[in-house]
PDB file of C-alpha atoms in Angstrom:
ATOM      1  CA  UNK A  14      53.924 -64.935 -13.361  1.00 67.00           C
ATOM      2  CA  UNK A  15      50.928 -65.666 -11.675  1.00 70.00           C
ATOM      3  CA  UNK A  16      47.449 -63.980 -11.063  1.00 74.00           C
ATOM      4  CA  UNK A  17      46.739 -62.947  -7.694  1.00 83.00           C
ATOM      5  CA  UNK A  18      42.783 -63.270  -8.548  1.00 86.00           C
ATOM      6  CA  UNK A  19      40.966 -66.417  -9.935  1.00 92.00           C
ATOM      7  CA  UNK A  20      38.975 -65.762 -13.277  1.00 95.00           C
ATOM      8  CA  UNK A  21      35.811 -64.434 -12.725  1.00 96.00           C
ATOM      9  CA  UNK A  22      34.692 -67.244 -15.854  1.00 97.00           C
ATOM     10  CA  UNK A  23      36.816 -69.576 -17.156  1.00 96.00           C
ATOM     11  CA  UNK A  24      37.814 -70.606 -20.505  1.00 96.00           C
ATOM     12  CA  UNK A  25      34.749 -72.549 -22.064  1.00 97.00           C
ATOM     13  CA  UNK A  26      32.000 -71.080 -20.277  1.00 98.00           C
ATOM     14  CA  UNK A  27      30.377 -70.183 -23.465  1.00 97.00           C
ATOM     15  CA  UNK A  28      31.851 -72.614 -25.793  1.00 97.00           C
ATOM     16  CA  UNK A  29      31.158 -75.699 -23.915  1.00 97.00           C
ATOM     17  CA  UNK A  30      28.041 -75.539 -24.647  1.00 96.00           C
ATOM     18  CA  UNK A  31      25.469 -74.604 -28.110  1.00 97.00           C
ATOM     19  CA  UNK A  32      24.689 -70.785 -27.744  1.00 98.00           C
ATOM     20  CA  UNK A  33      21.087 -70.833 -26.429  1.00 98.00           C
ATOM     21  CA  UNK A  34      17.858 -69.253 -27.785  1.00 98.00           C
ATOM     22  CA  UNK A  35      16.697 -66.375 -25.389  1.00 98.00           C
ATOM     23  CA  UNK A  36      12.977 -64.810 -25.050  1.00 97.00           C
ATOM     24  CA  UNK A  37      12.190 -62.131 -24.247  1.00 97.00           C
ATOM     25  CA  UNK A  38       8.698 -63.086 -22.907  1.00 95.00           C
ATOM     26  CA  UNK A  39       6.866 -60.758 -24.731  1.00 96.00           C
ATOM     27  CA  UNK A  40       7.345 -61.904 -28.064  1.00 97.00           C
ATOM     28  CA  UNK A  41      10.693 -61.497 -29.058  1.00 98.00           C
ATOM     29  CA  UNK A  42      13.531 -64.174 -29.669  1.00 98.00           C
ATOM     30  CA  UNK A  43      17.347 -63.828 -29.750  1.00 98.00           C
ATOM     31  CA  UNK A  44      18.814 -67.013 -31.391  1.00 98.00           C
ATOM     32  CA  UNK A  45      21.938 -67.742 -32.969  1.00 98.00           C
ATOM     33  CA  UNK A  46      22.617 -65.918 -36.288  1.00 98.00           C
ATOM     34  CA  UNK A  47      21.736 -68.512 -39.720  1.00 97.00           C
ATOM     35  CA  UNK A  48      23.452 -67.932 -43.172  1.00 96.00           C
ATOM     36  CA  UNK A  49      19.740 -67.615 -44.498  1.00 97.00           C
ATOM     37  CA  UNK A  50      19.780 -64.408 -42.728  1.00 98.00           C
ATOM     38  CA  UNK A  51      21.856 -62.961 -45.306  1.00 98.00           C
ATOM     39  CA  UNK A  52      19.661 -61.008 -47.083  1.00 98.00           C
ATOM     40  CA  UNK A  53      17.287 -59.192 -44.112  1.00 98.00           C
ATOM     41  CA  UNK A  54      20.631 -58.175 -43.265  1.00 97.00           C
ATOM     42  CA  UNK A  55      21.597 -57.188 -46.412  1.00 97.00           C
ATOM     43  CA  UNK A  56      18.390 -55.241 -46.130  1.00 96.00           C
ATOM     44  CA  UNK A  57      19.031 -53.860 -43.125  1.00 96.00           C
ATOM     45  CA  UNK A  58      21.977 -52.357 -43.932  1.00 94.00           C
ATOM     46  CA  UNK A  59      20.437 -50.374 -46.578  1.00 94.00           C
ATOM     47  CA  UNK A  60      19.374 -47.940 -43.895  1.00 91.00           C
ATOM     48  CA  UNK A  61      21.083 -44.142 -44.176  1.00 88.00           C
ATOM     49  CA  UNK A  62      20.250 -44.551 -40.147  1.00 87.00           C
ATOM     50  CA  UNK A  63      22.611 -47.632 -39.803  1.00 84.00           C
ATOM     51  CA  UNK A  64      25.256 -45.878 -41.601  1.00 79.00           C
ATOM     52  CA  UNK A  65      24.656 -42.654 -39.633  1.00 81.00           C
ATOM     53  CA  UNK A  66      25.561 -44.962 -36.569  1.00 82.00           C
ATOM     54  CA  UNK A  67      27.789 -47.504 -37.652  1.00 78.00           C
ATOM     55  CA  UNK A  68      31.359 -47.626 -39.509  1.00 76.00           C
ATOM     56  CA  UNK A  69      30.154 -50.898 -41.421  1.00 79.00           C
ATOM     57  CA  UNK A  70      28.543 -51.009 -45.347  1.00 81.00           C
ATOM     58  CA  UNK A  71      27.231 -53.795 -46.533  1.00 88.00           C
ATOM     59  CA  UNK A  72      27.834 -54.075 -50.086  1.00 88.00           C
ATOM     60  CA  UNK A  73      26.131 -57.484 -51.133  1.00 93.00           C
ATOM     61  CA  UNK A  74      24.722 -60.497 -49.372  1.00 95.00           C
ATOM     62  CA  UNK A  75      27.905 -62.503 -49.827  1.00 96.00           C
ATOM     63  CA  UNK A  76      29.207 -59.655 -47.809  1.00 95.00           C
ATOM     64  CA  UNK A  77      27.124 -60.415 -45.289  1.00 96.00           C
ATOM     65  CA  UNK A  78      26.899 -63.696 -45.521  1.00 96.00           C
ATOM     66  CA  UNK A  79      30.609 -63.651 -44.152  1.00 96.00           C
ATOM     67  CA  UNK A  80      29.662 -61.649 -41.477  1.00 95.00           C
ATOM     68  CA  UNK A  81      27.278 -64.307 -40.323  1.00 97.00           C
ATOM     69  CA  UNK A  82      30.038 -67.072 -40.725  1.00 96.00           C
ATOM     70  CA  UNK A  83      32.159 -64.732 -38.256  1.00 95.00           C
ATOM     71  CA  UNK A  84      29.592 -64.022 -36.074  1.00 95.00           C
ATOM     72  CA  UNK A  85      28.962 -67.961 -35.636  1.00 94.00           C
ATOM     73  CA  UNK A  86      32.883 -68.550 -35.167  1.00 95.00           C
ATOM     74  CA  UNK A  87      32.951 -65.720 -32.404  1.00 96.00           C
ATOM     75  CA  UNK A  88      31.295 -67.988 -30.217  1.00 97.00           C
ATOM     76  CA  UNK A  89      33.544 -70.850 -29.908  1.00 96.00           C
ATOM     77  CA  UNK A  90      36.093 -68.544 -30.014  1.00 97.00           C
ATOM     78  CA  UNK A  91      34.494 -66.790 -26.560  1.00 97.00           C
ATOM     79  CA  UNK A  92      35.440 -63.384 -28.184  1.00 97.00           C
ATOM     80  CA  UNK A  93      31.843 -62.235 -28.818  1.00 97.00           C
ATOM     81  CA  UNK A  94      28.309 -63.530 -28.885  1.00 98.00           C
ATOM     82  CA  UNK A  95      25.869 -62.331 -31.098  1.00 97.00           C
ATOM     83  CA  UNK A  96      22.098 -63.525 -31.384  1.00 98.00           C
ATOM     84  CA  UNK A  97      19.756 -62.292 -34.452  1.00 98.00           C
ATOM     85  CA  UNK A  98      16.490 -60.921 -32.440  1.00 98.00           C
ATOM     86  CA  UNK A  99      13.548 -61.902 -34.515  1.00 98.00           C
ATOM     87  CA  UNK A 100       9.480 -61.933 -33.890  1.00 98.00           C
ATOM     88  CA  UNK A 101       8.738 -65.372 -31.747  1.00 98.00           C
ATOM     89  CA  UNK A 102       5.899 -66.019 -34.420  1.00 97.00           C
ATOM     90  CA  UNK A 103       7.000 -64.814 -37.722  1.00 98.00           C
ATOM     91  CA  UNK A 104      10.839 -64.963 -37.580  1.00 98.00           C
ATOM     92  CA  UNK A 105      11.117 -61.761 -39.122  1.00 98.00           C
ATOM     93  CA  UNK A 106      14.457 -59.929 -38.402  1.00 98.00           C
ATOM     94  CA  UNK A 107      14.410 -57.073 -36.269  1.00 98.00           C
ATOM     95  CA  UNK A 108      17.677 -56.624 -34.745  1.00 98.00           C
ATOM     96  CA  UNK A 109      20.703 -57.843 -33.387  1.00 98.00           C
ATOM     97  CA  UNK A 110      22.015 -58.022 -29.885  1.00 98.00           C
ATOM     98  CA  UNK A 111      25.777 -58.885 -28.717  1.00 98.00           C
ATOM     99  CA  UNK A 112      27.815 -59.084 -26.352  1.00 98.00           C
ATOM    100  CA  UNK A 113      31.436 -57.662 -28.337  1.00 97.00           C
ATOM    101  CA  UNK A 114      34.780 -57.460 -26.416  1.00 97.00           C
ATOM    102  CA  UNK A 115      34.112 -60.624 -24.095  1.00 98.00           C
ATOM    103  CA  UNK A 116      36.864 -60.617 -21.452  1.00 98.00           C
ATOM    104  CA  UNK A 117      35.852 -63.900 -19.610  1.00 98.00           C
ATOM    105  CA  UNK A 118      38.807 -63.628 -16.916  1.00 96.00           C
ATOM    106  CA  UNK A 119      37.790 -60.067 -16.025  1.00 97.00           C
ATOM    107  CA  UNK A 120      33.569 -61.442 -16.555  1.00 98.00           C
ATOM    108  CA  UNK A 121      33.585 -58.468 -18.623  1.00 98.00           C
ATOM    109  CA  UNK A 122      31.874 -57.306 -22.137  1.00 98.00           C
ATOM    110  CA  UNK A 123      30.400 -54.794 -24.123  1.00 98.00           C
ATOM    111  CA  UNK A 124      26.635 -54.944 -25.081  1.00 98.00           C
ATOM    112  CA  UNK A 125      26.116 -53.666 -28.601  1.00 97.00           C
ATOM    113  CA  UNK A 126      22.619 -53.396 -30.844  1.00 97.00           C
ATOM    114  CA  UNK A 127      20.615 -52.520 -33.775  1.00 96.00           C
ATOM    115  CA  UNK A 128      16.937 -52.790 -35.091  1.00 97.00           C
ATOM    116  CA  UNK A 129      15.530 -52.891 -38.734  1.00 97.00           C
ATOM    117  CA  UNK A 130      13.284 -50.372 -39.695  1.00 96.00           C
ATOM    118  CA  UNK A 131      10.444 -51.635 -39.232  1.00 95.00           C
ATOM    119  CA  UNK A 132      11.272 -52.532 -36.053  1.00 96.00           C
ATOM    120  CA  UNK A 133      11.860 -49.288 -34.573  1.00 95.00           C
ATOM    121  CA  UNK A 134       9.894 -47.433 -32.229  1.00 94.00           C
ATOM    122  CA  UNK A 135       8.450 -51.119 -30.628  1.00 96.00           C
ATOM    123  CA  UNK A 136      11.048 -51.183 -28.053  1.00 97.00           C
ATOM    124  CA  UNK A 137      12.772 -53.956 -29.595  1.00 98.00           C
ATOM    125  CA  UNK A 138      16.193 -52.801 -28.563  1.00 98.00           C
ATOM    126  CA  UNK A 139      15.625 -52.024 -25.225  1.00 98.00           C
ATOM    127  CA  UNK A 140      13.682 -55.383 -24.643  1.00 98.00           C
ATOM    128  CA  UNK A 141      16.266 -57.696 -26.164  1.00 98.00           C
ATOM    129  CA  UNK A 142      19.288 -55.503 -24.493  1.00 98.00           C
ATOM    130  CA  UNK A 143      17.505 -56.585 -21.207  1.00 98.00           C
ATOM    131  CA  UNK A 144      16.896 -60.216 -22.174  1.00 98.00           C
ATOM    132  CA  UNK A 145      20.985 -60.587 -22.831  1.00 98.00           C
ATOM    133  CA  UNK A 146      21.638 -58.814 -19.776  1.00 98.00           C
ATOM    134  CA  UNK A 147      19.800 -61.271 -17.774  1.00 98.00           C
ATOM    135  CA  UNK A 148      21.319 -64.321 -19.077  1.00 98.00           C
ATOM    136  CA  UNK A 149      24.932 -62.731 -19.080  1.00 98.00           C
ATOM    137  CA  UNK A 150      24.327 -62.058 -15.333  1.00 98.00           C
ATOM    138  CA  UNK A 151      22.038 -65.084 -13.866  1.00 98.00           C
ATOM    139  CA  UNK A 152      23.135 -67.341 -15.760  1.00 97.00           C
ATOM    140  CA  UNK A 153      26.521 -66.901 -17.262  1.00 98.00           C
ATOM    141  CA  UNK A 154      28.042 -64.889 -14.573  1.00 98.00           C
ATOM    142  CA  UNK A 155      29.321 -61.610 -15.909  1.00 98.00           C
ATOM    143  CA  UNK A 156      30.262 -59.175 -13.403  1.00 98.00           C
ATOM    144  CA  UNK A 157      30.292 -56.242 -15.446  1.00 98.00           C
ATOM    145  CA  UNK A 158      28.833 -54.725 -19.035  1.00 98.00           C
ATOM    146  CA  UNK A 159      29.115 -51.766 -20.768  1.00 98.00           C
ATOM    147  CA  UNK A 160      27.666 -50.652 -23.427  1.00 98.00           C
ATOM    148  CA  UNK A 161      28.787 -47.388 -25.764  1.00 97.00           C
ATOM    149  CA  UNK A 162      27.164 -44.854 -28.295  1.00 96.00           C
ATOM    150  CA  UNK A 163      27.451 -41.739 -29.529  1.00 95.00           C
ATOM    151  CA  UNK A 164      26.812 -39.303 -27.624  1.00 96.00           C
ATOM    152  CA  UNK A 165      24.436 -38.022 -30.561  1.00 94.00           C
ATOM    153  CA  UNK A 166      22.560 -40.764 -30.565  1.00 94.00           C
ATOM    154  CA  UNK A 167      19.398 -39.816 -28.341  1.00 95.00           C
ATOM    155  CA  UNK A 168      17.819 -42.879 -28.951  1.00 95.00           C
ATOM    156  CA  UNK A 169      20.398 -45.029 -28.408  1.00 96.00           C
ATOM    157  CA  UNK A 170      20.785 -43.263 -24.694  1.00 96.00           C
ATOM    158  CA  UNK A 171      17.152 -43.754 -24.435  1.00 97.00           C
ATOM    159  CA  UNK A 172      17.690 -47.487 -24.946  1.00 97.00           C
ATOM    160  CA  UNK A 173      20.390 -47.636 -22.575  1.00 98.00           C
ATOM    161  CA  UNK A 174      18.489 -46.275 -19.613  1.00 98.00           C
ATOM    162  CA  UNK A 175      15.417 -48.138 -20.347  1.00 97.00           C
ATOM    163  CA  UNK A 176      17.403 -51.177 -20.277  1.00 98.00           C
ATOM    164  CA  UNK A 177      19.314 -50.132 -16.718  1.00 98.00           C
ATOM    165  CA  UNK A 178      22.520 -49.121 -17.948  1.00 98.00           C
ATOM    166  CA  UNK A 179      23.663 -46.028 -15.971  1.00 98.00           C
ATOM    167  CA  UNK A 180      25.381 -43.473 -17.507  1.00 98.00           C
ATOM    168  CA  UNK A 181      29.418 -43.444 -16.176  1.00 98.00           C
ATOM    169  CA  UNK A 182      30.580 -40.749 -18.448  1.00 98.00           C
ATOM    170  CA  UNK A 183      31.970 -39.694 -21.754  1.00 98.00           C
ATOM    171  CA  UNK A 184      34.811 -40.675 -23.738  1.00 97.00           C
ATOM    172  CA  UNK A 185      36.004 -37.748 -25.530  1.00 97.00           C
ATOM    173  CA  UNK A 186      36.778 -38.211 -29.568  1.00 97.00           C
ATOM    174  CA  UNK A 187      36.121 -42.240 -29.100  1.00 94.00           C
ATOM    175  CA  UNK A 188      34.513 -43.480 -32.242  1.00 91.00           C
ATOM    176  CA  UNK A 189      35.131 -42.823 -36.153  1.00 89.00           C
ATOM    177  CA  UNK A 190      32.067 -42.454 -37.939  1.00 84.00           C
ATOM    178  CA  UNK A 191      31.567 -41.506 -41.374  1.00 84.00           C
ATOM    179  CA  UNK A 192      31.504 -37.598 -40.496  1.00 88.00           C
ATOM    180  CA  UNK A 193      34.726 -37.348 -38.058  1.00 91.00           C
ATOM    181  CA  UNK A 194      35.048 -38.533 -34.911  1.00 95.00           C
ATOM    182  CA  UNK A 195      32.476 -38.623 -31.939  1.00 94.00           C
ATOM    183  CA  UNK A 196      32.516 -38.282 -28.386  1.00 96.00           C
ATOM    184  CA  UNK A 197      31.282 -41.537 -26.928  1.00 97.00           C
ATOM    185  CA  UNK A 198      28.247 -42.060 -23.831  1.00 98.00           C
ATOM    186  CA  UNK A 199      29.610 -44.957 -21.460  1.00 98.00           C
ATOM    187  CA  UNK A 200      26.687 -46.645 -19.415  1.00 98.00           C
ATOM    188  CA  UNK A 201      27.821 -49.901 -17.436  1.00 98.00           C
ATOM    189  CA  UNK A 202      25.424 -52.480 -15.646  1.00 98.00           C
ATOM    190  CA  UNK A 203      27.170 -54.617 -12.694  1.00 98.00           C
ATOM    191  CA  UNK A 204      26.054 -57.772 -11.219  1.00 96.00           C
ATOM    192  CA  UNK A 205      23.830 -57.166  -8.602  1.00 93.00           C
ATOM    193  CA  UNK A 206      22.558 -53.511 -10.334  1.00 91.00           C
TER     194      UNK A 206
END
């Protein structure tokens, strides 16, 4: 049966090509993930504020180090994209940045994030969120993104609205988290926003 609408991207709009290196232009970097990254990860995950937020553990770097071998795949498979965001000078991990959920026909995704630490407080997320938004809209061609937390999670809202995603609503009991489930924000960003 046929479509009575074109795709909005077509198949291989991010695979034909290496997944680029974005800046921020104020000192941060999103580049593809590197199995040296294993460890700040690791790291990372260490946080009791990652697993207040998130429904993944990281156990060991070998753990992780999978994760990073998936997160490289995702791109050729045009089902995600996700970028390490690091300092321009140092390298130093701060966060990661992704586009999860990539429906290329529909020129849909979901923008998802975390920082380090150390890293937050500086506005990482909120700077890198915007960075990935650009290039998904000027020059990818996404029409829409969304992007989801809890709706306990003030500072990921905070992020969210700094980075021009409007609030749409709530999904009631969306997300399992390690205490029960939680009602989910949704904020959305369309082309031309």
């Amino acid at each position: 049966m046929p479509y009575t609408a074109d795709p909005v991207l077509p198949a291989g709009t991010l695979s034909g090509a290496p997944q680029p290196e974005l800046r921020t232009g104020d000192g941060l970097l999103l580049r593809p993930w590197r199995a040296g990254d294993a460890p700040a990860v690791h790291a990372a995950f260490q946080d009791p504020v990652m697993h207040q937020w998130h429904i993944r553990a990281a156990d060991s770097e070998e753990e992780v180090a999978g994760w990073i071998e998936e997160w490289r795949t995702c791109w050729q498979e045009e089902s995600s994209a996700q970028w390490a965001v690091v300092d321009a000078h140092t390298d130093d991990l701060l966060g990661r940045v992704a586009l999860r959920g990539v429906q290329l026909a529909e020129g849909v995704a979901e923008v998802a994030y975390w920082t380090t630490r150390a890293a937050r407080g500086r506005g990482v997320a909120p700077r890198a969120t915007t960075a990935l938004t650009r290039w998904a809209f000027d020059e990818i061609g996404f029409h829409r993104l969304e992007l989801m937390h809890a709706t306990a999670n003030e500072a990921s809202c905070r992020v969210a609205g700094k980075a021009g995603f409007a609030l749409e609503g709530t999904r009631r009991s969306a997300a399992l988290h390690q205490d029960g489930w939680h009602d989910m924000h949704l904020h959305a960003r369309v082309q031309g926003d």
